[in-house]
Tab-separated table of C-alpha atoms in Angstrom:
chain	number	residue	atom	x	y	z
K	6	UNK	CA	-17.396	10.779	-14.356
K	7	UNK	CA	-19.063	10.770	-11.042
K	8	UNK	CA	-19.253	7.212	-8.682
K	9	UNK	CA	-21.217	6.006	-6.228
K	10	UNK	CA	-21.339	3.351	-3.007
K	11	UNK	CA	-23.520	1.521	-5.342
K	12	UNK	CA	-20.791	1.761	-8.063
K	13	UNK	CA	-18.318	0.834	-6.227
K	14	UNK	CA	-20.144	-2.610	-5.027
K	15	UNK	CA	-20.821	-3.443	-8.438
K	16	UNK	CA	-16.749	-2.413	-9.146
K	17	UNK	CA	-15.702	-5.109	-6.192
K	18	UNK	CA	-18.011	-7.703	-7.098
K	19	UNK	CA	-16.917	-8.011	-10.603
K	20	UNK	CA	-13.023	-8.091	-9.239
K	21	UNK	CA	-14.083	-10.366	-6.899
K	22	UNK	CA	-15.673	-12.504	-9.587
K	23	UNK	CA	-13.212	-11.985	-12.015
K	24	UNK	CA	-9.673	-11.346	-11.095
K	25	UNK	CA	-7.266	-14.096	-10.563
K	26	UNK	CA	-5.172	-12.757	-7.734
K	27	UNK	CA	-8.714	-11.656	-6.194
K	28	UNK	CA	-8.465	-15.484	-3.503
K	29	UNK	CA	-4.702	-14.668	-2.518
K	30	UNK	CA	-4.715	-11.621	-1.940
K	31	UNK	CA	-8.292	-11.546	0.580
K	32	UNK	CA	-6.235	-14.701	2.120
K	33	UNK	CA	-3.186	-12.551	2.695
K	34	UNK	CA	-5.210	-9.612	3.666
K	35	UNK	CA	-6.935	-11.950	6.626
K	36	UNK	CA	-3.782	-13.646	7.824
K	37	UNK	CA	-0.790	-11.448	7.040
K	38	UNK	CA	-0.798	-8.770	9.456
K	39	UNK	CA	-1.628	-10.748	12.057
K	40	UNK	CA	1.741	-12.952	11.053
K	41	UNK	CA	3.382	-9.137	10.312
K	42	UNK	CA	2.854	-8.186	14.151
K	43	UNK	CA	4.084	-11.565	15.783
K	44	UNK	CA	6.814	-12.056	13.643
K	45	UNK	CA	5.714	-15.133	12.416
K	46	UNK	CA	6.736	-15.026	8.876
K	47	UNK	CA	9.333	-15.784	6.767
K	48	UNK	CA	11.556	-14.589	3.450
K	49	UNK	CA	9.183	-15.825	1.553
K	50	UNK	CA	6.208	-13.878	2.950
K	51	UNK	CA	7.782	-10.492	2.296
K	52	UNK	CA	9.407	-11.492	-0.736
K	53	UNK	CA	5.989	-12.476	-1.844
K	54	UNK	CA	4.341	-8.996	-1.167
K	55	UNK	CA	7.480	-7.640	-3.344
K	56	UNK	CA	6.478	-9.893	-6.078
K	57	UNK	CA	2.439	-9.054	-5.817
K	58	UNK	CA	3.065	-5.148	-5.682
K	59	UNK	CA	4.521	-5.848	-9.517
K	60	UNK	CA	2.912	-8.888	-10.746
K	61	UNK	CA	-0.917	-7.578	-10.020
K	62	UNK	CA	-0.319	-5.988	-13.372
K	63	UNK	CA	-0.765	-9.123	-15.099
K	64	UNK	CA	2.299	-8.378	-16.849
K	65	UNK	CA	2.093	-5.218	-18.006
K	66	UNK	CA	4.944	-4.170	-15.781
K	67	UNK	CA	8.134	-4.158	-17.526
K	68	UNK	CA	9.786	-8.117	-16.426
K	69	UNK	CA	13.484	-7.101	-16.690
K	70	UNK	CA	12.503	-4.265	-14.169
K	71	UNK	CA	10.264	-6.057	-11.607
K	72	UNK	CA	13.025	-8.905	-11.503
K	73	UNK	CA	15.539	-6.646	-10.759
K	74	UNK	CA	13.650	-5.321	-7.710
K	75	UNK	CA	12.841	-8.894	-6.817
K	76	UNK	CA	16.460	-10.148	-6.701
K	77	UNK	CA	17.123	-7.181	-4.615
K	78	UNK	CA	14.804	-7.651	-2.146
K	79	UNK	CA	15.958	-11.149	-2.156
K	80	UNK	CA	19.052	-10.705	-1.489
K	81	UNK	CA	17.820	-8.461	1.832
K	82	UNK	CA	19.584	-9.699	5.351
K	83	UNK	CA	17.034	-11.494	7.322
K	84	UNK	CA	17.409	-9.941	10.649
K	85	UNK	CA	17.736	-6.612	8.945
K	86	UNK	CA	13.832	-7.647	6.811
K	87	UNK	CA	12.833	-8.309	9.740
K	88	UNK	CA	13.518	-5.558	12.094
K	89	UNK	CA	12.798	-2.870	9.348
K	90	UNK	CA	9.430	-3.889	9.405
K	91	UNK	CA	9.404	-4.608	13.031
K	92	UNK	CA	10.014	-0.806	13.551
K	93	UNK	CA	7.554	0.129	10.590
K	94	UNK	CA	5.009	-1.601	12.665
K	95	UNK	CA	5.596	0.317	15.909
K	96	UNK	CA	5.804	3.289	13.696
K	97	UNK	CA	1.960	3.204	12.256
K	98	UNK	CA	1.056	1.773	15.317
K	99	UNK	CA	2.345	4.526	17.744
K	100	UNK	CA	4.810	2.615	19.971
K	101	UNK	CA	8.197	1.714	20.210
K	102	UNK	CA	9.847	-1.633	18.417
K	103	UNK	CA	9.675	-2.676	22.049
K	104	UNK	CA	6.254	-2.195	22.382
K	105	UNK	CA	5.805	0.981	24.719
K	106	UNK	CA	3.392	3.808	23.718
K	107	UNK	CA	5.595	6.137	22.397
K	108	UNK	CA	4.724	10.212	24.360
K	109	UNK	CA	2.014	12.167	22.622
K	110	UNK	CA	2.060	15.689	20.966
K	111	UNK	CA	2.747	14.498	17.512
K	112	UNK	CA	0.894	16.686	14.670
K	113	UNK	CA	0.043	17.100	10.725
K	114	UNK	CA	3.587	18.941	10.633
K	115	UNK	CA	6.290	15.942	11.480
K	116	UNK	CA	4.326	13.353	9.951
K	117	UNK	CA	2.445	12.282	12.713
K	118	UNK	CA	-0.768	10.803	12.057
K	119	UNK	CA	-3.779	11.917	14.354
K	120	UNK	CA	-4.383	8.285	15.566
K	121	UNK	CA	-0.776	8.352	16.652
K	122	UNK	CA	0.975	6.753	14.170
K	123	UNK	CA	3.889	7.971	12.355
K	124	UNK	CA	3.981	7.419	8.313
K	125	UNK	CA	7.224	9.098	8.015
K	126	UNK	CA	9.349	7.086	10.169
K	127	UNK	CA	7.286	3.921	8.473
K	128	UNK	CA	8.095	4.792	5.098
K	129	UNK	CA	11.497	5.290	6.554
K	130	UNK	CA	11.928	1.851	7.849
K	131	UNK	CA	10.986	-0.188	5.188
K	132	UNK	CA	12.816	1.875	2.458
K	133	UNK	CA	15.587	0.780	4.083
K	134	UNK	CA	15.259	-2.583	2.506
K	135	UNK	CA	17.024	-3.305	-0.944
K	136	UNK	CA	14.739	-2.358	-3.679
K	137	UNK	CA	11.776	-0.980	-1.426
K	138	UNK	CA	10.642	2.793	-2.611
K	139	UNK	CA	7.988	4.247	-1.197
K	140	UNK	CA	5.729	3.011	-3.810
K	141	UNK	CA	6.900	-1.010	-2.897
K	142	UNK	CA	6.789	0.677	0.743
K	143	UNK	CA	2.943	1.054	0.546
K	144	UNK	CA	2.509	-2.749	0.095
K	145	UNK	CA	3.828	-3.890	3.368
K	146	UNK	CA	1.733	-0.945	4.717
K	147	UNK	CA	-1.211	-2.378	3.338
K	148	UNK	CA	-0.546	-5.944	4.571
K	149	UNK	CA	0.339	-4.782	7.785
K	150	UNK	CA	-2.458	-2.609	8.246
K	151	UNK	CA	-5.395	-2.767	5.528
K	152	UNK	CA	-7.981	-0.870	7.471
K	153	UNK	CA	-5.476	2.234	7.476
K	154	UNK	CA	-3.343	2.039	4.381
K	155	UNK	CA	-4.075	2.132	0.733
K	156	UNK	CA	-1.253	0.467	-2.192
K	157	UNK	CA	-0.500	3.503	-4.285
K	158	UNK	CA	1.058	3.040	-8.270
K	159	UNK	CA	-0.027	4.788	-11.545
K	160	UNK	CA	-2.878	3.364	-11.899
K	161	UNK	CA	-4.146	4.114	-8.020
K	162	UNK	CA	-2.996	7.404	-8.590
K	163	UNK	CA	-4.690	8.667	-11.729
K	164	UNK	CA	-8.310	6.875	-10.490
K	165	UNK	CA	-8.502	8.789	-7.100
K	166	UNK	CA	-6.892	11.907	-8.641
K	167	UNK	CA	-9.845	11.777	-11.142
K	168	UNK	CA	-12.638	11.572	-8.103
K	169	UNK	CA	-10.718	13.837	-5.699
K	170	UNK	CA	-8.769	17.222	-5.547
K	171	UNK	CA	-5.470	15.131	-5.632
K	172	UNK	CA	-3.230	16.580	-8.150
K	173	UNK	CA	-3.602	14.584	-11.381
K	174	UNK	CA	0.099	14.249	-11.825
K	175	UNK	CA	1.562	11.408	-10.988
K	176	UNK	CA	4.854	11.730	-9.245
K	177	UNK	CA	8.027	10.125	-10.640
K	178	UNK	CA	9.258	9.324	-7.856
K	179	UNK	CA	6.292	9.143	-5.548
K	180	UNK	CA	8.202	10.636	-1.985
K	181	UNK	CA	6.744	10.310	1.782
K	182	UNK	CA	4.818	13.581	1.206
K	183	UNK	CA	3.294	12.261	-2.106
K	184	UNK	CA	1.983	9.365	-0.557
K	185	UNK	CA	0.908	11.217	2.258
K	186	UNK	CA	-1.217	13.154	-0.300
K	187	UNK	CA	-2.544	10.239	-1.891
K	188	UNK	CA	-3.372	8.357	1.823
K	189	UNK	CA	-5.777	11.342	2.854
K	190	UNK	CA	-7.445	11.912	-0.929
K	191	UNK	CA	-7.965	7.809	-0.755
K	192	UNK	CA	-9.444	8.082	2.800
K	193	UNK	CA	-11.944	10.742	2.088
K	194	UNK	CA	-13.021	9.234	-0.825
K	195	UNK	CA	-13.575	5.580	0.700
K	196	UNK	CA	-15.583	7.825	3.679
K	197	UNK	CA	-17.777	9.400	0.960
K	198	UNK	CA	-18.293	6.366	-0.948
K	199	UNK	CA	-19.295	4.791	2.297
K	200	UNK	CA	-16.758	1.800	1.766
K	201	UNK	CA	-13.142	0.380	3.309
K	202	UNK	CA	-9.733	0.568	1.713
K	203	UNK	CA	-9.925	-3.197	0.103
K	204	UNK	CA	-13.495	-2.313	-0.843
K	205	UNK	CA	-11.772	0.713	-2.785
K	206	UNK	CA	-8.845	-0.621	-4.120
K	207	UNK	CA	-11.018	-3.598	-5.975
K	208	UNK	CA	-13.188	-0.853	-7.317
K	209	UNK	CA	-9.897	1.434	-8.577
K	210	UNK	CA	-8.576	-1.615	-10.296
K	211	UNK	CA	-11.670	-2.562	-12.453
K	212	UNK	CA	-12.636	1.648	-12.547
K	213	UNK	CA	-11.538	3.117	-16.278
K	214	UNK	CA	-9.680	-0.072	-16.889
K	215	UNK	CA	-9.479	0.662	-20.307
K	216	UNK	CA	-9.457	4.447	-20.631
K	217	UNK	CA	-6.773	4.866	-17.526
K	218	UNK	CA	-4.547	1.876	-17.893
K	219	UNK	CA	-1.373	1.095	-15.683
K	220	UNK	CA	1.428	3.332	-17.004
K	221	UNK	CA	4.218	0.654	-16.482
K	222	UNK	CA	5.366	2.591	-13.734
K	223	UNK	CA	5.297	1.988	-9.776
């Protein structure tokens, strides 16, 4: 199966039109990484991105496990939430948790991104948090920066796999270096299809809905 930009406008349109988390999420996508970088958020606002990565299933994802990475999260120190992502932020945006540009000559090889960011020491940060994996990890990425990084799960993985050279296997667990993978197959695909991450991701989700479903996995 081959897709197109114009595919993948009709794909968005009908999420848009027909998804019931479709109003939440675009909300969260337009405020929460402004709130992310200031700090101006509570428990509830990362506890709530915990709960979307699992519940944008719809239920298919297995309850006694997404509740056990819920209360987990929950139970997270505050100052410790916070600072986690605090330093994920400087670490995707290339600067220190204080704010200073951090010195260049980062490359491909330490995990250093080519606009200077650092998805290593990212993933690093917020895996640090009770019941955050990489695949959880990817969430707060999103919200913090949508323009730059894509949600990754079964589902995610088996779509772009299918339109890209990604390996079609998905990885149980999904590590840095997986999701690495995935980032730059998702970006070169979104670049060919002449679209944006969100643009993408609402196309992914309504793509082979029935022939590739989730695989009640992260």
């Amino acid at each position: 199966m081959t897709i197109s930009p114009a595919d993948v406008e009709r794909y968005a349109a009908e999420y848009r039109a027909e998804e019931p988390l479709y109003p939440v999420e675009r909300e969260a996508i337009e405020s929460l990484p402004a709130a992310l970088r200031a700090g101006e958020y509570g428990p509830r606002d990362a506890e709530w991105i915990v709960r979307w990565y699992f519940r944008r299933h719809l239920g298919a994802y297995p309850d006694a496990e997404r509740r056990a990475v819920e209360e987990r999260f929950a139970g997270a120190d505050r100052r410790e939430m916070k600072a986690a992502i605090a330093d994920a932020i400087a670490a995707v945006d290339g600067t220190t948790a204080a704010g200073e540009t951090e010195a260049d000559g980062g490359d491909a090889t330490d995990g250093t991104e080519a606009d200077g960011g650092d998805l290593d020491a990212a993933l690093a940060a917020l895996t640090r948090l009770p019941g955050v994996d990489v695949c959880v990890a990817s969430a707060f990425l999103w919200f913090i920066d949508p323009d730059r990084y894509p949600v990754v799960g079964a589902h995610e993985w088996a779509v772009i796999a299918e339109h890209t050279d990604l390996d079609p296997t998905y990885p149980d667990p999904v590590t840095a270096a997986d999701y690495g993978r995935f980032r730059s197959a998702s970006r070169g695909l979104e670049r060919r299809l002449e679209t944006d991450i969100w643009g993408l991701y609402r196309a992914i989700r309504r793509i082979d809905a029935d022939r590739i479903p989730d695989r009640i996995r992260r």
